[in-house]
Amino acid sequence: MKPLPSTLTRHIIRSQAAHPGATGEFSLLMAQIGLVGKMIANDLRRAGLVNILGTTGGTNVQGEAVKKLDEIANESFLKVFQYSGLVCALVSEEMEKPVHLPENWPTGKYMLLFDPLDGSSNTDVNMPLGTIFSILRHDGKGLPTEAEMIRKGTKQEAAGYIMYGSSTMLVFTAGHGVHGFTLDPEIGEYYLSHENIQIPSRGRVYAVNEGNAKKWPECTRKFVEYLKASDKQTGRPYAGRYSGCLVADVHRMLLGGGLYLYPAEVDKPEGKLRLLYEANPLAMVVEQAGGKASTGTMRILDVEAKSLHQRVPLVIGSRDDVTLAEDFMLGVR
Ligand code: AHM
Ligand code: MG
């Protein structure tokens, strides 16, 4: 009889056993994130059949049009976590303020920060989407204040993403390597399909919205032109691949190498992506896999966090490719 490949549940139980002091709360938290992923994947699969494509007519805290699926994905997190007793704070791209958890309800020590549906311009065209999450720990008494949720990326306990592509994958790190689990939709279980992922030190693919090139500083334009220039020795030109979904592009780089950029613009030096629930968690994953994540001038995980929805420029992927981007952006090349 062939042994059952490791499931997410078994993997979590095994990792928990390696930490004698563990209470099991983190294991439950990860299992519940897996459940949210299944709920969102299920909604995405049926979206075109049950009238949940398109926008709600509202705008979010960032002033962006809210897609019906953005709202549904956010609600999936709230339904699973609000009364779970596993978290003491929930922060989402879709909500200006953290969710108010009932004072007299049991809470856990974890704070969960998330982008429920990343790449939502892809919803109506059957393209890949993602969910990104960052897990922090609250050691104080009672519910944390908003200031306690705003932390540097180095303070994350765990982080990861779920990718809804041709299959659904949960990829995460708790600080001991990065593991990827593929959902078997027939059984409803995640199986360990990508153990201890290591990102190649250099790739041959870049992902960036080049429609914005005129808005970039000269150094960024020079860098992207460099990637496109032909040079057999260095393996250039790089291939361009941009999906409109950060999770999908980072996932490609994680497995095959290369880099993703959403760089600073001259009139928008803070970039587009959000630090706490997009850049920080993906930076932790990519660093744990041996890669690098930078603003272009400094390590993402060292960026001082000042507000919940703070934006940050992002260059992420293979170590050597990100270092090269920094050389251009710092004016060394
Ligand atoms: P979102 O969280 O509102 O979906 O925004 C983040 C997305 C990324 O997934 C993607 O890489 C980028 O924004 C696309 O932006 P643009 O359309 O400006 O290229
Ligand atoms: Mg996003």
PDB file of C-alpha atoms in Angstrom, residues 28 31 64 70 89 100 109 123 149 159 163 167 170 191 205 225 275 283 298 323 327:
ATOM      1  CA  LEU A  28      -5.619  25.649  13.706  1.00  0.00           C
ATOM      2  CA  ALA A  31      -6.017  25.059   8.720  1.00  0.00           C
ATOM      3  CA  GLU A  64     -10.388  51.729  -6.072  1.00  0.00           C
ATOM      4  CA  ASP A  70     -13.347  41.399  -3.507  1.00  0.00           C
ATOM      5  CA  ALA A  89      -7.193  41.421  15.115  1.00  0.00           C
ATOM      6  CA  HIS A 100     -13.843  45.100  15.743  1.00  0.00           C
ATOM      7  CA  LYS A 109      -2.929  35.682  20.220  1.00  0.00           C
ATOM      8  CA  THR A 123     -11.810  38.536 -11.936  1.00  0.00           C
ATOM      9  CA  MET A 149      -0.775  45.942  14.337  1.00  0.00           C
ATOM     10  CA  ALA A 159       3.225  34.588   5.951  1.00  0.00           C
ATOM     11  CA  MET A 163      -2.987  31.171  -5.657  1.00  0.00           C
ATOM     12  CA  SER A 167      -5.057  24.660  -9.571  1.00  0.00           C
ATOM     13  CA  LEU A 170      -1.359  27.373  -0.594  1.00  0.00           C
ATOM     14  CA  TYR A 191      -1.327  17.943  -0.373  1.00  0.00           C
ATOM     15  CA  VAL A 205      11.968  36.534 -16.693  1.00  0.00           C
ATOM     16  CA  GLU A 225      16.014  48.433 -21.012  1.00  0.00           C
ATOM     17  CA  LEU A 275       3.396  47.118   2.802  1.00  0.00           C
ATOM     18  CA  ALA A 283       9.044  39.316   1.082  1.00  0.00           C
ATOM     19  CA  MET A 298      16.395  48.966   0.903  1.00  0.00           C
ATOM     20  CA  THR A 323      20.505  43.086  -6.467  1.00  0.00           C
ATOM     21  CA  ASP A 327      22.391  48.698  -8.411  1.00  0.00           C
TER      22      ASP A 327
END
